[in-house]
């Protein structure tokens, strides 16, 4: 009778035991490196300052004179400036680590080893060519190395490592391609050069078209797994919150982000996702995955608030409510750096801290992993 009673108690406890096992399994997965399961042996990155690991600072004549070429940029991880627009690692660095690969070298670093991939991203770059933007009376003040130029570099690189297309296609079957984030600067330059929201919205189809054409191009090289990130909720960034500060409470959402700018970012992302769905139908043999930078950042905000991060101010900056001044940005003489960048989301008012990128990258990896169709 006692044995029977013990068995009944065990049966009653079984659902809780199974739940505990499931939770342990989930936590184990969450702290593992799921991209290793994909067996990627190379990563190729196109994009802008969100992912540049050293191309802009090697461009003549502006690159080496930018703040990204000197401390305090890079101070936390590298103890030196590498051209990354942060105090340390970027999302692409964490993605590479998660895949079990080395950090991606910049294409313009001629001493680099490109065995495991290449980073073609350039800080300040745009989705649309600079001459197309110029026709809209929008200047590209930092670089002319737009998405088209980066694709040209990619083509040159593949021509140097493959004898013919078939060989490249075979080599790239186990590569991950990141097309973006790109397009954010097209809008940034337009906004800060006086374009209206209506003019901005009119640019979206053209910007999205440029991104989708880039995805087509990398598939033509032999890419089989392509990740296409969307835009950030730009209304949450100190640069925009400073420029468009208002006393109207209705202009802000529950996270104190500017609604109109976030609505615009969502509009771009919706158009991009629709275009990706159509492109996927055109190329059923390729896997094209949308990376939700918008909701990854929203998760980051939620995480940061519950863990005591400063979600408002830039760590490296000066002046005003958000420690940001367009005329005295991070790296300028006399501009200070916070004592603990690990407790801040924003590094310089435009880009995130290493800690911010780490949290976002963790969310993104687990979000895109299933859609990449990697198998245990």
Short mmCIF file of C-alpha atoms in Angstrom, two decimals:
data_model
loop_
_atom_site.label_atom_id
_atom_site.label_comp_id
_atom_site.label_asym_id
_atom_site.label_seq_id
_atom_site.Cartn_x
_atom_site.Cartn_y
_atom_site.Cartn_z
CA UNK A 1 0.00 0.00 0.00
CA UNK A 2 2.88 2.33 0.89
CA UNK A 3 4.55 1.60 -2.45
CA UNK A 4 1.32 2.36 -4.27
CA UNK A 5 1.01 5.66 -2.39
CA UNK A 6 4.57 6.65 -3.31
CA UNK A 7 3.89 5.81 -6.95
CA UNK A 8 0.78 8.02 -6.94
CA UNK A 9 2.77 10.90 -5.44
CA UNK A 10 5.38 10.47 -8.19
CA UNK A 11 2.66 10.59 -10.84
CA UNK A 12 1.33 13.81 -9.32
CA UNK A 13 4.82 15.31 -9.35
CA UNK A 14 5.59 14.18 -12.91
CA UNK A 15 4.23 17.33 -14.68
CA UNK A 16 6.42 19.52 -12.46
CA UNK A 17 9.45 17.30 -13.08
CA UNK A 18 8.88 17.48 -16.84
CA UNK A 19 8.45 21.27 -16.64
CA UNK A 20 11.70 21.56 -14.67
CA UNK A 21 13.51 19.42 -17.27
CA UNK A 22 12.13 21.64 -20.03
CA UNK A 23 13.27 24.79 -18.23
CA UNK A 24 16.75 23.34 -17.67
CA UNK A 25 16.90 22.39 -21.36
CA UNK A 26 15.82 25.89 -22.43
CA UNK A 27 18.29 27.64 -20.11
CA UNK A 28 21.07 25.35 -21.39
CA UNK A 29 20.17 26.22 -24.99
CA UNK A 30 19.94 29.93 -24.18
CA UNK A 31 23.50 29.89 -22.83
CA UNK A 32 24.89 27.73 -25.65
CA UNK A 33 26.05 28.82 -29.08
CA UNK A 34 23.22 27.79 -31.42
CA UNK A 35 24.91 29.14 -34.56
CA UNK A 36 27.63 26.51 -34.11
CA UNK A 37 24.99 23.97 -35.09
CA UNK A 38 24.81 25.66 -38.51
CA UNK A 39 28.48 24.80 -39.17
CA UNK A 40 29.16 28.14 -40.83
CA UNK A 41 32.81 28.37 -41.80
CA UNK A 42 32.65 31.92 -43.24
CA UNK A 43 30.67 35.12 -42.66
CA UNK A 44 30.36 37.97 -45.15
CA UNK A 45 29.04 41.33 -43.98
CA UNK A 46 27.72 44.33 -45.92
CA UNK A 47 26.55 47.41 -44.05
CA UNK A 48 27.38 50.62 -42.22
CA UNK A 49 28.69 51.73 -38.81
CA UNK A 50 26.58 49.16 -36.97
CA UNK A 51 28.93 46.49 -38.35
CA UNK A 52 32.10 48.19 -39.69
CA UNK A 53 35.18 46.56 -38.11
CA UNK A 54 37.76 48.88 -39.66
CA UNK A 55 37.04 49.88 -43.26
CA UNK A 56 36.21 53.57 -42.85
CA UNK A 57 39.36 54.38 -40.88
CA UNK A 58 41.39 52.98 -43.78
CA UNK A 59 39.68 55.21 -46.36
CA UNK A 60 41.55 58.21 -47.71
CA UNK A 61 41.35 61.09 -46.91
CA UNK A 62 38.64 61.24 -44.21
CA UNK A 63 38.86 57.87 -42.49
CA UNK A 64 41.93 58.21 -40.31
CA UNK A 65 40.81 61.65 -39.11
CA UNK A 66 37.46 60.44 -37.76
CA UNK A 67 36.93 59.89 -34.04
CA UNK A 68 36.45 56.17 -34.71
CA UNK A 69 40.19 55.93 -35.43
CA UNK A 70 41.20 56.91 -31.90
CA UNK A 71 40.36 56.35 -28.24
CA UNK A 72 37.98 56.33 -26.41
CA UNK A 73 36.49 54.20 -29.25
CA UNK A 74 37.52 50.61 -28.58
CA UNK A 75 38.65 51.32 -25.02
CA UNK A 76 36.70 48.54 -23.27
CA UNK A 77 37.61 45.40 -25.22
CA UNK A 78 40.53 46.18 -27.50
CA UNK A 79 42.08 48.94 -25.38
CA UNK A 80 42.62 50.67 -28.72
CA UNK A 81 40.55 52.04 -31.59
CA UNK A 82 39.89 49.47 -34.33
CA UNK A 83 37.38 51.44 -36.39
CA UNK A 84 34.41 49.94 -34.56
CA UNK A 85 31.86 52.60 -33.63
CA UNK A 86 31.55 51.55 -30.00
CA UNK A 87 33.62 51.15 -26.86
CA UNK A 88 34.18 47.49 -27.77
CA UNK A 89 32.52 44.66 -29.66
CA UNK A 90 29.68 44.96 -32.18
CA UNK A 91 26.80 42.60 -32.91
CA UNK A 92 28.69 41.02 -35.82
CA UNK A 93 31.52 40.20 -33.39
CA UNK A 94 29.11 38.37 -31.08
CA UNK A 95 27.49 36.61 -34.04
CA UNK A 96 30.92 35.42 -35.19
CA UNK A 97 31.76 34.22 -31.68
CA UNK A 98 28.43 32.40 -31.47
CA UNK A 99 29.23 30.65 -34.76
CA UNK A 100 32.63 29.65 -33.39
CA UNK A 101 34.50 31.88 -35.83
CA UNK A 102 37.13 34.63 -35.43
CA UNK A 103 36.17 38.31 -35.62
CA UNK A 104 35.53 39.40 -39.19
CA UNK A 105 38.45 41.34 -40.65
CA UNK A 106 37.83 44.55 -42.58
CA UNK A 107 38.18 44.21 -46.34
CA UNK A 108 40.58 47.18 -46.44
CA UNK A 109 42.91 45.56 -43.92
CA UNK A 110 45.36 44.14 -46.44
CA UNK A 111 47.24 42.19 -43.76
CA UNK A 112 44.13 40.31 -42.64
CA UNK A 113 43.38 36.62 -43.01
CA UNK A 114 40.12 36.24 -44.98
CA UNK A 115 39.85 32.48 -44.52
CA UNK A 116 36.69 32.74 -42.42
CA UNK A 117 35.03 35.66 -44.19
CA UNK A 118 35.27 39.37 -44.86
CA UNK A 119 33.60 42.49 -43.52
CA UNK A 120 32.79 44.98 -46.31
CA UNK A 121 30.71 47.35 -44.13
CA UNK A 122 31.75 51.01 -43.99
CA UNK A 123 30.67 53.44 -41.29
CA UNK A 124 28.59 56.24 -42.80
CA UNK A 125 27.68 54.24 -45.92
CA UNK A 126 24.26 54.28 -47.59
CA UNK A 127 22.01 51.85 -49.44
CA UNK A 128 21.61 54.28 -52.33
CA UNK A 129 24.69 55.41 -54.27
CA UNK A 130 25.93 58.88 -53.32
CA UNK A 131 25.09 60.28 -56.77
CA UNK A 132 21.48 59.09 -56.43
CA UNK A 133 21.23 60.83 -53.05
CA UNK A 134 22.91 63.93 -54.47
CA UNK A 135 20.17 64.13 -57.11
CA UNK A 136 17.74 64.37 -54.18
CA UNK A 137 19.91 67.14 -52.68
CA UNK A 138 21.18 64.81 -49.95
CA UNK A 139 24.92 64.78 -49.34
CA UNK A 140 26.89 61.75 -48.11
CA UNK A 141 29.39 63.52 -45.85
CA UNK A 142 31.42 60.57 -44.55
CA UNK A 143 32.00 58.08 -47.38
CA UNK A 144 30.89 57.23 -50.92
CA UNK A 145 31.33 53.49 -50.26
CA UNK A 146 27.65 52.69 -50.68
CA UNK A 147 26.10 49.24 -50.91
CA UNK A 148 26.88 49.09 -54.65
CA UNK A 149 30.57 49.78 -53.99
CA UNK A 150 30.69 47.13 -51.26
CA UNK A 151 29.13 44.58 -53.61
CA UNK A 152 31.85 45.43 -56.12
CA UNK A 153 34.49 44.68 -53.47
CA UNK A 154 32.74 41.41 -52.69
CA UNK A 155 32.78 40.43 -56.37
CA UNK A 156 36.49 41.25 -56.59
CA UNK A 157 37.19 39.16 -53.49
CA UNK A 158 35.31 36.12 -54.79
CA UNK A 159 37.06 36.42 -58.17
CA UNK A 160 40.35 36.27 -56.28
CA UNK A 161 39.52 33.08 -54.35
CA UNK A 162 37.51 31.13 -56.97
CA UNK A 163 38.50 29.95 -60.43
CA UNK A 164 34.87 29.92 -61.61
CA UNK A 165 31.29 30.38 -60.38
CA UNK A 166 30.75 26.70 -59.56
CA UNK A 167 33.75 26.66 -57.24
CA UNK A 168 32.50 29.78 -55.45
CA UNK A 169 28.99 28.34 -55.13
CA UNK A 170 30.45 25.23 -53.49
CA UNK A 171 32.60 27.30 -51.10
CA UNK A 172 29.72 29.55 -50.08
CA UNK A 173 27.23 26.79 -49.26
CA UNK A 174 28.45 26.91 -45.67
CA UNK A 175 28.72 30.71 -45.44
CA UNK A 176 26.46 33.19 -43.66
CA UNK A 177 25.76 36.48 -45.43
CA UNK A 178 24.68 39.58 -43.54
CA UNK A 179 23.15 42.23 -45.85
CA UNK A 180 22.89 45.18 -43.50
CA UNK A 181 21.83 46.86 -41.43
CA UNK A 182 21.96 49.37 -44.29
CA UNK A 183 19.72 52.26 -45.29
CA UNK A 184 19.67 53.98 -41.92
CA UNK A 185 22.16 56.60 -43.07
CA UNK A 186 20.11 57.41 -46.18
CA UNK A 187 17.38 58.51 -43.80
CA UNK A 188 19.75 60.06 -41.23
CA UNK A 189 21.34 62.34 -43.80
CA UNK A 190 17.95 63.25 -45.26
CA UNK A 191 16.49 64.15 -41.86
CA UNK A 192 19.44 66.23 -40.70
CA UNK A 193 19.64 67.99 -44.06
CA UNK A 194 16.10 69.26 -43.69
CA UNK A 195 13.92 66.72 -45.51
CA UNK A 196 10.34 66.30 -44.29
CA UNK A 197 8.80 63.06 -43.06
CA UNK A 198 6.80 62.86 -46.30
CA UNK A 199 10.03 63.14 -48.31
CA UNK A 200 11.57 60.49 -46.09
CA UNK A 201 8.67 58.11 -46.67
CA UNK A 202 8.97 58.61 -50.41
CA UNK A 203 12.56 57.31 -50.21
CA UNK A 204 11.62 54.00 -48.59
CA UNK A 205 10.70 52.02 -51.75
CA UNK A 206 13.98 53.00 -53.39
CA UNK A 207 16.07 52.15 -50.31
CA UNK A 208 14.31 48.80 -49.87
CA UNK A 209 14.78 48.06 -53.59
CA UNK A 210 18.54 48.68 -53.22
CA UNK A 211 18.74 46.28 -50.27
CA UNK A 212 16.75 43.58 -52.08
CA UNK A 213 18.94 43.93 -55.18
CA UNK A 214 21.97 43.44 -52.93
CA UNK A 215 20.44 40.20 -51.62
CA UNK A 216 19.85 39.08 -55.22
CA UNK A 217 23.49 39.82 -55.98
CA UNK A 218 24.87 37.80 -53.06
CA UNK A 219 22.61 34.89 -54.03
CA UNK A 220 24.06 35.12 -57.53
CA UNK A 221 27.53 34.73 -55.98
CA UNK A 222 26.37 31.47 -54.39
CA UNK A 223 24.95 32.52 -51.00
CA UNK A 224 22.41 30.07 -49.59
CA UNK A 225 21.78 31.64 -46.16
CA UNK A 226 21.24 35.39 -46.03
CA UNK A 227 20.23 37.54 -43.05
CA UNK A 228 18.69 40.94 -43.80
CA UNK A 229 18.36 43.23 -40.75
CA UNK A 230 15.75 45.95 -40.38
CA UNK A 231 16.18 49.40 -38.86
CA UNK A 232 16.40 50.36 -35.19
CA UNK A 233 13.62 52.27 -33.41
CA UNK A 234 15.51 55.47 -34.19
CA UNK A 235 13.22 57.57 -32.02
CA UNK A 236 14.95 56.01 -28.99
CA UNK A 237 18.45 57.22 -29.88
CA UNK A 238 19.93 60.27 -28.09
CA UNK A 239 20.86 61.95 -31.39
CA UNK A 240 17.21 62.08 -32.45
CA UNK A 241 15.81 62.71 -28.98
CA UNK A 242 18.11 65.74 -28.74
CA UNK A 243 17.35 67.08 -32.23
CA UNK A 244 13.58 66.61 -31.96
CA UNK A 245 13.08 67.25 -28.26
CA UNK A 246 9.62 68.56 -27.42
CA UNK A 247 7.61 69.27 -24.28
CA UNK A 248 4.57 67.55 -25.79
CA UNK A 249 4.17 64.32 -23.82
CA UNK A 250 2.00 62.84 -26.60
CA UNK A 251 5.07 62.80 -28.88
CA UNK A 252 6.67 60.08 -26.74
CA UNK A 253 5.82 56.44 -26.11
CA UNK A 254 6.06 54.52 -22.83
CA UNK A 255 9.85 54.19 -23.31
CA UNK A 256 10.27 57.95 -23.80
CA UNK A 257 11.03 57.37 -27.49
CA UNK A 258 9.72 59.64 -30.24
CA UNK A 259 6.65 57.99 -31.75
CA UNK A 260 6.82 59.59 -35.20
CA UNK A 261 10.38 58.47 -35.83
CA UNK A 262 9.69 54.96 -34.54
CA UNK A 263 6.61 54.77 -36.75
CA UNK A 264 8.82 55.64 -39.70
CA UNK A 265 11.34 52.92 -38.77
CA UNK A 266 8.47 50.42 -38.56
CA UNK A 267 7.23 51.54 -41.98
CA UNK A 268 10.66 50.87 -43.51
CA UNK A 269 10.82 47.48 -41.76
CA UNK A 270 7.35 46.46 -42.96
CA UNK A 271 8.25 47.33 -46.56
CA UNK A 272 11.52 45.42 -46.25
CA UNK A 273 9.82 42.31 -44.83
CA UNK A 274 7.24 42.28 -47.61
CA UNK A 275 10.02 42.55 -50.20
CA UNK A 276 11.96 39.72 -48.53
CA UNK A 277 8.88 37.47 -48.70
CA UNK A 278 8.58 38.09 -52.45
CA UNK A 279 12.29 37.52 -52.96
CA UNK A 280 12.12 34.24 -51.06
CA UNK A 281 9.50 33.04 -53.56
CA UNK A 282 11.86 33.98 -56.41
CA UNK A 283 14.71 32.01 -54.79
CA UNK A 284 13.25 28.93 -53.06
CA UNK A 285 16.68 27.30 -52.79
CA UNK A 286 18.09 30.14 -50.70
CA UNK A 287 17.12 30.91 -47.10
CA UNK A 288 16.51 34.62 -46.58
CA UNK A 289 15.88 35.64 -42.97
CA UNK A 290 14.71 39.01 -41.68
CA UNK A 291 16.60 40.11 -38.54
CA UNK A 292 14.31 42.13 -36.31
CA UNK A 293 16.63 44.86 -35.00
CA UNK A 294 13.58 46.91 -34.00
CA UNK A 295 12.20 44.38 -31.51
CA UNK A 296 15.69 43.32 -30.43
CA UNK A 297 16.23 46.93 -29.33
CA UNK A 298 12.84 47.01 -27.62
CA UNK A 299 13.89 43.89 -25.70
CA UNK A 300 17.17 45.62 -24.84
CA UNK A 301 15.26 48.61 -23.44
CA UNK A 302 13.07 46.36 -21.30
CA UNK A 303 16.12 44.42 -20.06
CA UNK A 304 18.06 47.61 -19.34
CA UNK A 305 15.27 49.21 -17.32
CA UNK A 306 14.86 46.14 -15.13
CA UNK A 307 18.64 45.91 -14.57
CA UNK A 308 19.33 49.54 -13.73
CA UNK A 309 20.99 50.68 -16.97
CA UNK A 310 20.99 54.30 -18.06
CA UNK A 311 18.69 54.15 -21.10
CA UNK A 312 18.60 57.89 -21.80
CA UNK A 313 22.10 59.37 -21.89
CA UNK A 314 25.13 58.69 -24.06
CA UNK A 315 28.11 57.32 -22.14
CA UNK A 316 30.55 59.32 -24.25
CA UNK A 317 29.19 62.77 -24.89
CA UNK A 318 28.39 66.14 -23.37
CA UNK A 319 25.54 68.53 -22.78
CA UNK A 320 21.79 68.42 -22.39
CA UNK A 321 19.42 65.79 -21.10
CA UNK A 322 20.88 63.05 -23.27
CA UNK A 323 24.61 63.89 -23.01
CA UNK A 324 24.70 64.55 -26.72
CA UNK A 325 25.81 67.58 -28.69
CA UNK A 326 26.13 67.39 -32.48
CA UNK A 327 28.99 69.92 -32.44
CA UNK A 328 30.90 68.21 -29.59
CA UNK A 329 30.51 64.49 -30.11
CA UNK A 330 32.40 61.57 -28.58
CA UNK A 331 36.10 61.78 -29.30
CA UNK A 332 36.20 65.59 -29.52
CA UNK A 333 38.59 67.39 -27.14
CA UNK A 334 37.15 67.75 -23.67
CA UNK A 335 34.25 65.35 -24.17
CA UNK A 336 34.06 62.98 -21.24
CA UNK A 337 33.33 59.26 -20.93
CA UNK A 338 31.16 57.69 -18.23
CA UNK A 339 32.88 55.69 -15.51
CA UNK A 340 31.06 52.43 -16.32
CA UNK A 341 30.05 51.97 -19.99
CA UNK A 342 28.64 48.55 -19.04
CA UNK A 343 25.72 50.32 -17.37
CA UNK A 344 24.78 52.42 -20.42
CA UNK A 345 22.91 51.51 -23.61
CA UNK A 346 24.17 54.35 -25.79
CA UNK A 347 27.88 54.78 -26.33
CA UNK A 348 28.03 58.03 -28.30
CA UNK A 349 24.40 59.01 -28.87
CA UNK A 350 24.28 57.20 -32.21
CA UNK A 351 25.79 53.78 -31.57
CA UNK A 352 25.38 51.34 -28.69
CA UNK A 353 27.85 50.26 -26.05
CA UNK A 354 29.45 46.84 -26.21
CA UNK A 355 27.02 45.66 -23.51
CA UNK A 356 24.05 46.93 -25.50
CA UNK A 357 25.22 45.14 -28.64
CA UNK A 358 25.88 41.95 -26.65
CA UNK A 359 22.30 41.83 -25.32
CA UNK A 360 20.81 42.64 -28.73
CA UNK A 361 22.96 40.04 -30.46
CA UNK A 362 21.89 37.38 -27.96
CA UNK A 363 18.22 38.09 -28.66
CA UNK A 364 18.79 38.14 -32.42
CA UNK A 365 20.74 34.89 -32.61
CA UNK A 366 17.95 32.99 -30.90
CA UNK A 367 15.33 34.77 -33.00
CA UNK A 368 16.91 33.96 -36.38
CA UNK A 369 18.32 30.52 -35.51
CA UNK A 370 15.14 28.55 -36.21
CA UNK A 371 14.54 30.36 -39.49
CA UNK A 372 18.05 29.54 -40.72
CA UNK A 373 16.96 25.87 -40.84
CA UNK A 374 20.11 24.52 -39.27
CA UNK A 375 19.83 20.97 -37.95
CA UNK A 376 21.16 19.23 -34.87
#
